[in-house]
Short mmCIF file of C-alpha atoms in Angstrom, two decimals:
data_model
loop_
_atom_site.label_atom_id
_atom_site.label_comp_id
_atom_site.label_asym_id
_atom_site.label_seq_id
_atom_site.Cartn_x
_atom_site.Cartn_y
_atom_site.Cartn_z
CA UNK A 269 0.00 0.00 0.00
CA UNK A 270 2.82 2.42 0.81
CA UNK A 271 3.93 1.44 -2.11
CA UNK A 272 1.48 2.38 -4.15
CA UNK A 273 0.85 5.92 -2.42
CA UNK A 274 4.35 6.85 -3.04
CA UNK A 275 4.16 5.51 -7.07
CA UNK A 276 0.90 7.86 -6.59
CA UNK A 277 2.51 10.87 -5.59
CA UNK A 278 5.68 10.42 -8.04
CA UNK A 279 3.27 10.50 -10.91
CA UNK A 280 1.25 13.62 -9.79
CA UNK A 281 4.58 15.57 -8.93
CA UNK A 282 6.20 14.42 -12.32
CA UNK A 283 2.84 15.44 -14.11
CA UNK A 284 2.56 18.79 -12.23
CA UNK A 285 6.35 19.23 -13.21
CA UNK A 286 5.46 18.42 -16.55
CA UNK A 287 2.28 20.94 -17.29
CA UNK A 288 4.71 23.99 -15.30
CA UNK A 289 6.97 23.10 -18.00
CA UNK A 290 4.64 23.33 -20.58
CA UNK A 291 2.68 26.45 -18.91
CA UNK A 292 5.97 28.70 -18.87
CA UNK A 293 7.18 27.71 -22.70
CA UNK A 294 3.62 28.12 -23.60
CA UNK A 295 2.61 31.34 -25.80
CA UNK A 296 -0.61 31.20 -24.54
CA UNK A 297 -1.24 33.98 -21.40
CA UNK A 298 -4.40 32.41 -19.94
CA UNK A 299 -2.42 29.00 -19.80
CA UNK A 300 0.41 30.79 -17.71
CA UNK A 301 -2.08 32.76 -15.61
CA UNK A 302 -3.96 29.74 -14.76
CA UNK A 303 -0.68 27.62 -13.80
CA UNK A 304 0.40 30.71 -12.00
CA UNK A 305 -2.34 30.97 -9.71
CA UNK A 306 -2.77 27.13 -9.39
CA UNK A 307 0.88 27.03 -8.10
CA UNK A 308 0.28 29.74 -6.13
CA UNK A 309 -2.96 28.53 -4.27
CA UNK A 310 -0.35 25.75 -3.05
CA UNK A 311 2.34 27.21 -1.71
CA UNK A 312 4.70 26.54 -5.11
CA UNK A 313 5.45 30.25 -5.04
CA UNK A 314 8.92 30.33 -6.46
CA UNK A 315 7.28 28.56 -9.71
CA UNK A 316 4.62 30.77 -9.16
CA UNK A 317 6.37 33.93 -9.59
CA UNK A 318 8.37 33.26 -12.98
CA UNK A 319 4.60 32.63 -14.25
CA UNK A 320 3.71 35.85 -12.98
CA UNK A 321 6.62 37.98 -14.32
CA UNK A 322 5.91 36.90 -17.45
CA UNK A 323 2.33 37.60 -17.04
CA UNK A 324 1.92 40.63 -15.33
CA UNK A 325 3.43 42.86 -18.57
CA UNK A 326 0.67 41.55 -20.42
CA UNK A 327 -2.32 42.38 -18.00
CA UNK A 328 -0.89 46.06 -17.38
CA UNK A 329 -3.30 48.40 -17.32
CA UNK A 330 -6.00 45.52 -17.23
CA UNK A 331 -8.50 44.84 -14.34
CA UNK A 332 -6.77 41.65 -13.10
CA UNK A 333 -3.27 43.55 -12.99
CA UNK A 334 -4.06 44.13 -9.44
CA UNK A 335 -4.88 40.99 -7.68
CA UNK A 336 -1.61 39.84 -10.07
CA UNK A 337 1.00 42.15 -8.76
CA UNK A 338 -0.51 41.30 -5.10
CA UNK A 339 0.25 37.86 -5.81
CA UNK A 340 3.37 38.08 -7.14
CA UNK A 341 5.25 40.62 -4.32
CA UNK A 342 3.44 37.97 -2.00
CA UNK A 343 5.39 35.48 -3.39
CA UNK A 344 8.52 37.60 -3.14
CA UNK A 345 7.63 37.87 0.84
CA UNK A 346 7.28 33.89 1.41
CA UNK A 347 10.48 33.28 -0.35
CA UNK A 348 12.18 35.77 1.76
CA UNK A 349 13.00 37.84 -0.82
CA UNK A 350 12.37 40.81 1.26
CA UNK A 351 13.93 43.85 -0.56
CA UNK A 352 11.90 42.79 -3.78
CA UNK A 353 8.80 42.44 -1.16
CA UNK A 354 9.33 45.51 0.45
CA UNK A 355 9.34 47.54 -2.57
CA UNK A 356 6.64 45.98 -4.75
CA UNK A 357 4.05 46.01 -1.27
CA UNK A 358 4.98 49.60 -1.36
CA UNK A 359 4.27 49.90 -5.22
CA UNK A 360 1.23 48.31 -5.21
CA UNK A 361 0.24 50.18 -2.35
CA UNK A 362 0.60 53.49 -4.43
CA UNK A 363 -0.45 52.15 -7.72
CA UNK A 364 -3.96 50.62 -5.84
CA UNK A 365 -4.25 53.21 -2.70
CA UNK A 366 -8.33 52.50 -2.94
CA UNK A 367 -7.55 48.73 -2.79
CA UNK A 368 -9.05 45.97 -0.70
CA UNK A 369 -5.53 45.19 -0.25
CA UNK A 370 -4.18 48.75 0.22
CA UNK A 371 -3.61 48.11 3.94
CA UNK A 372 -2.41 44.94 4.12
CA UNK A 373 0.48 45.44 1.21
CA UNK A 374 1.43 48.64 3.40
CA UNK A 375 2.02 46.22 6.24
CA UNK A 376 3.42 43.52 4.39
CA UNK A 377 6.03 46.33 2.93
CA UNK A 378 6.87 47.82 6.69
CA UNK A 379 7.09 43.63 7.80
CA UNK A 380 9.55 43.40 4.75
CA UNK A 381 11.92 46.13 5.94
CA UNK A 382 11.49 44.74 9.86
CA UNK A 383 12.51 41.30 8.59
CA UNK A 384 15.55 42.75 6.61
CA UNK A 385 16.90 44.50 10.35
CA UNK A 386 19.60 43.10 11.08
CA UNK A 387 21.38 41.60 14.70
CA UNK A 388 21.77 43.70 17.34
CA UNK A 389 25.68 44.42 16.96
CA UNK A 390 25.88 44.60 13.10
CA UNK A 391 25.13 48.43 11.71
CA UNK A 392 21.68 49.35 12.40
CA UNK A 393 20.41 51.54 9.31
CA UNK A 394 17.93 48.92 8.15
CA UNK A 395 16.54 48.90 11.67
CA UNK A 396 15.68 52.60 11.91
CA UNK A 397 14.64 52.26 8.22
CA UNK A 398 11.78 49.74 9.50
CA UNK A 399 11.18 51.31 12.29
CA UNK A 400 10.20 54.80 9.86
CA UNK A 401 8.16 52.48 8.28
CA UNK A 402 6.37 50.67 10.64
CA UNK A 403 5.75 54.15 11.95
CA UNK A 404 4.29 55.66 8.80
CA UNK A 405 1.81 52.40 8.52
CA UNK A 406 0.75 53.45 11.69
CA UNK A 407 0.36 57.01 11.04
CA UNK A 408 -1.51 56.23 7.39
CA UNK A 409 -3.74 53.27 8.98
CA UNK A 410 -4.49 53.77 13.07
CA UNK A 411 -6.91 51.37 13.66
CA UNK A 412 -5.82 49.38 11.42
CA UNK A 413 -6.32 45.08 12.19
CA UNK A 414 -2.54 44.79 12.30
CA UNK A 415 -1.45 47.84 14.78
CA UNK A 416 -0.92 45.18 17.88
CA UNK A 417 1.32 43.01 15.68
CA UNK A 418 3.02 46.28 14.37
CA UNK A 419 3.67 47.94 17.78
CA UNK A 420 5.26 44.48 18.91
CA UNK A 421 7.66 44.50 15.85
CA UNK A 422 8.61 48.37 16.70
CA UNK A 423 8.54 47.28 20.14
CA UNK A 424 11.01 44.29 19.29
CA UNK A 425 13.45 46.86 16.90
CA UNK A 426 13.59 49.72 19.90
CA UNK A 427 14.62 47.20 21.72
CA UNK A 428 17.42 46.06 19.63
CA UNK A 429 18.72 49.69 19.17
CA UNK A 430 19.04 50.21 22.83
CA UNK A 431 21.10 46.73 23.30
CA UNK A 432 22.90 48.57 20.38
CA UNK A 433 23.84 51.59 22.12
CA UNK A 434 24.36 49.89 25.62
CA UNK A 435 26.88 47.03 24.09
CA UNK A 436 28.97 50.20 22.71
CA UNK A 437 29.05 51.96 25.91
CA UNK A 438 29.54 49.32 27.44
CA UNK A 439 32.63 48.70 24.86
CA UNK A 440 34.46 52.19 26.10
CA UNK A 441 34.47 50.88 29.41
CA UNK A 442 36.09 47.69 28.38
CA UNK A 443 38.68 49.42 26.29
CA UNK A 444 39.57 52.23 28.78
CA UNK A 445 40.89 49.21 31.03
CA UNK A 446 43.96 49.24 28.65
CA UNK A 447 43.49 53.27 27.79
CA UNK A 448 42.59 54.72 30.90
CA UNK A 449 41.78 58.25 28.38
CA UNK A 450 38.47 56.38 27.10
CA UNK A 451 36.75 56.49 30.81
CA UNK A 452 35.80 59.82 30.10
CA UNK A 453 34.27 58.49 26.72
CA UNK A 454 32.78 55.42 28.64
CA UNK A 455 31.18 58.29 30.58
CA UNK A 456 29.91 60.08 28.17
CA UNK A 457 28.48 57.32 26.09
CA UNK A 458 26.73 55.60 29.64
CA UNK A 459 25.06 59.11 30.60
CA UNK A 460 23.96 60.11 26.98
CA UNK A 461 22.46 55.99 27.11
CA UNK A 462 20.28 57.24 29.92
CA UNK A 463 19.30 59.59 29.04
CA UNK A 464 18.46 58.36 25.67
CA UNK A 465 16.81 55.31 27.09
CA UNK A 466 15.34 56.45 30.45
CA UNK A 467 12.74 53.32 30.53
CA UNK A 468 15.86 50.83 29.75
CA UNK A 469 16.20 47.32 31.28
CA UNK A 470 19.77 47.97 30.91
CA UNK A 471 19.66 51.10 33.55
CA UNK A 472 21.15 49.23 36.97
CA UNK A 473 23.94 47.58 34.59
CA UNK A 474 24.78 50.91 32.67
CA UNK A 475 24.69 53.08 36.06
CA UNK A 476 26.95 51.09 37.37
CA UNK A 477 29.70 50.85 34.45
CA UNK A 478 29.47 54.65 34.76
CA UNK A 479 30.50 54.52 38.28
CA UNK A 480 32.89 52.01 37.21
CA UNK A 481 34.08 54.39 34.33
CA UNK A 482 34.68 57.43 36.61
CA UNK A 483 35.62 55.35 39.94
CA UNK A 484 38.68 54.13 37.23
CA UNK A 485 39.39 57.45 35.77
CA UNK A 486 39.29 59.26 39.50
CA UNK A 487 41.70 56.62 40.60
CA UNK A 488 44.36 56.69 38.19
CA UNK A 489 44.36 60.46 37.33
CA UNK A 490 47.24 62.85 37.82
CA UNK A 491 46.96 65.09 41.11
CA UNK A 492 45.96 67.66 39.25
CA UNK A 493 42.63 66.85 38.21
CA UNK A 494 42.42 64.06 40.88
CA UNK A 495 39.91 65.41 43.23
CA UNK A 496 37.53 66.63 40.93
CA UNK A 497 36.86 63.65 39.63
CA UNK A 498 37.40 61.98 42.83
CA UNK A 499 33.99 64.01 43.44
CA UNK A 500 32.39 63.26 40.13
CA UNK A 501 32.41 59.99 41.08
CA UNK A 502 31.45 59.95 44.15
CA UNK A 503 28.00 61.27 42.47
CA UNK A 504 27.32 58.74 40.81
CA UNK A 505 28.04 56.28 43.38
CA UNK A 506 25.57 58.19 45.87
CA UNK A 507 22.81 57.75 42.46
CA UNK A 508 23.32 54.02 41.99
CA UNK A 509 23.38 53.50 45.70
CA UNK A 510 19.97 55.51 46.08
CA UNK A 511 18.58 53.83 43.16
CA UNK A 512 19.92 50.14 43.91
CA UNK A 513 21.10 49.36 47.70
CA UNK A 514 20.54 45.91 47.38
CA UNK A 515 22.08 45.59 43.97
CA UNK A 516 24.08 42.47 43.68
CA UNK A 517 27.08 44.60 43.31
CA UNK A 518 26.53 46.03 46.39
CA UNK A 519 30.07 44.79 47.74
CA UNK A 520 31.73 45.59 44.50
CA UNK A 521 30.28 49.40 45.01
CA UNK A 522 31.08 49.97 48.43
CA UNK A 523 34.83 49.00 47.79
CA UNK A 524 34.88 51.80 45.09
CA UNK A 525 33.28 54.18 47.56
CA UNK A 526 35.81 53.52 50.35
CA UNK A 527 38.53 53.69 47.32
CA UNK A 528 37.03 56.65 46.65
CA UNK A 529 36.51 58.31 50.24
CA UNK A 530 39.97 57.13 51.17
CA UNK A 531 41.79 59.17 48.56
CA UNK A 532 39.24 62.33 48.59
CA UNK A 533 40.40 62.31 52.82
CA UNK A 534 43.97 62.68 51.43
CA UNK A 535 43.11 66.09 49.87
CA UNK A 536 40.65 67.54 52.93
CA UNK A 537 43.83 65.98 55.03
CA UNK A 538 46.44 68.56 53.45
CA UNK A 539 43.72 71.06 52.83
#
């Protein structure tokens, strides 16, 4: 009996093989349009779309041109092919704004640019290119059937630019520890971070590497400048103890603060 099924399904694959074949040599459009839509009805979208390129040209203009070029930039999307989704979504979208299928190809377009974002610690322009986009669905359709799914996806990118900007702050401090001059641009980076991000899951790890930053740069400065920071950071110690006494780097803090106190007594001493 297996036997038989599989002998079954070899002759409608080969046979299906054999009328795509025939469909895109063919000369006839209706022939191609029919195969086309067939394959496309069954997931066969790769197929699908080299019907439909060769196709479309010759419906331009016509009333089925519409539901055609849907189709095809569909096709693009489940392949994966998202620039080529992106763009023909967004074409459609312009060429059929009064469209059943307006909203959905301006979603479909925005999804397109979200899937092309890339990790977290490669260059981010494609991220803040979706995330204009998801924006501007939102702004051109607000209660639109897909604005939950859409905030999670901008939700899911904001995300991934703030992990951005945190790992690269956090990337001064670990440089300064062989150039002490980069604490001050570990600084810098951590407090712009906050300020940037004040709702950040990251805020207890990057107030801390700021202490860190300046507890390293008071310590190993020349006398001249010494105190001053030795005060700077003793600032942001007092924050990150207000904001987190029962941190779990409670002990690691409170060694920096006596570090800290220890050396500022030196200059009320002589003072």
């Amino acid at each position: 009996m297996k036997k038989f099924v599989y002998i079954l399904l070899l002759a409608i694959t080969l046979s299906s093989c054999s009328e795509y074949q025939k469909a895109l040599k063919s000369e006839d459009v209706k022939t191609k349009l029919d195969m086309a839509t067939k394959l496309y009805e069954i997931g066969k979208f790769s197929k699908a779309n080299k019907l439909f390129t060769q196709v479309i040209p010759k419906y331009r203009g016509k009333p089925q041109a519409e539901r055609l070029m849907f189709m095809s930039a569909m096709c693009s999307y489940e392949l994966k092919d998202y620039h080529i989704s992106g763009y023909h979504f967004e074409r459609f979208e312009n060429g059929y704004p009064k469209s059943e299928k307006a909203e959905e190809a301006s979603f479909l377009s925005a999804k397109s640019y979200y899937e092309l974002s890339p990790v977290y610690s490669k260059e981010q322009a494609e991220t803040i290119e979706a995330l204009e986009k998801l924006q501007l669905f939102i702004n051109k359709y607000p209660d639109s059937k897909f604005l939950a799914e859409t905030n999670v996806l901008i939700k899911e990118l904001d995300f991934k630019l703030e992990k951005k900007a945190f790992e690269i702050a956090k990337q001064y401090n670990k440089i300064a520890y062989f150039e002490s001059s980069d604490y001050e641009a570990a600084i810098k980076a951590f407090d712009n971070f906050l300020v940037d991000y004040p709702g950040t899951s990251f805020r207890q790890e990057a107030m801390f590497f700021r202490l860190d930053s300046a507890y390293r740069l008071a310590i190993n400065s020349v006398k001249s400048k010494k105190e001053g920071r030795l005060d700077i950071a003793l600032g942001y110690y007092n924050t990150f103890h207000k904001y987190y006494p029962d941190s779990d780097r409670t002990e690691e803090v409170e060694k920096m603060n006596e570090d800290l106190q220890t050396q500022l007594q030196q200059f009320n001493t002589k003072s």
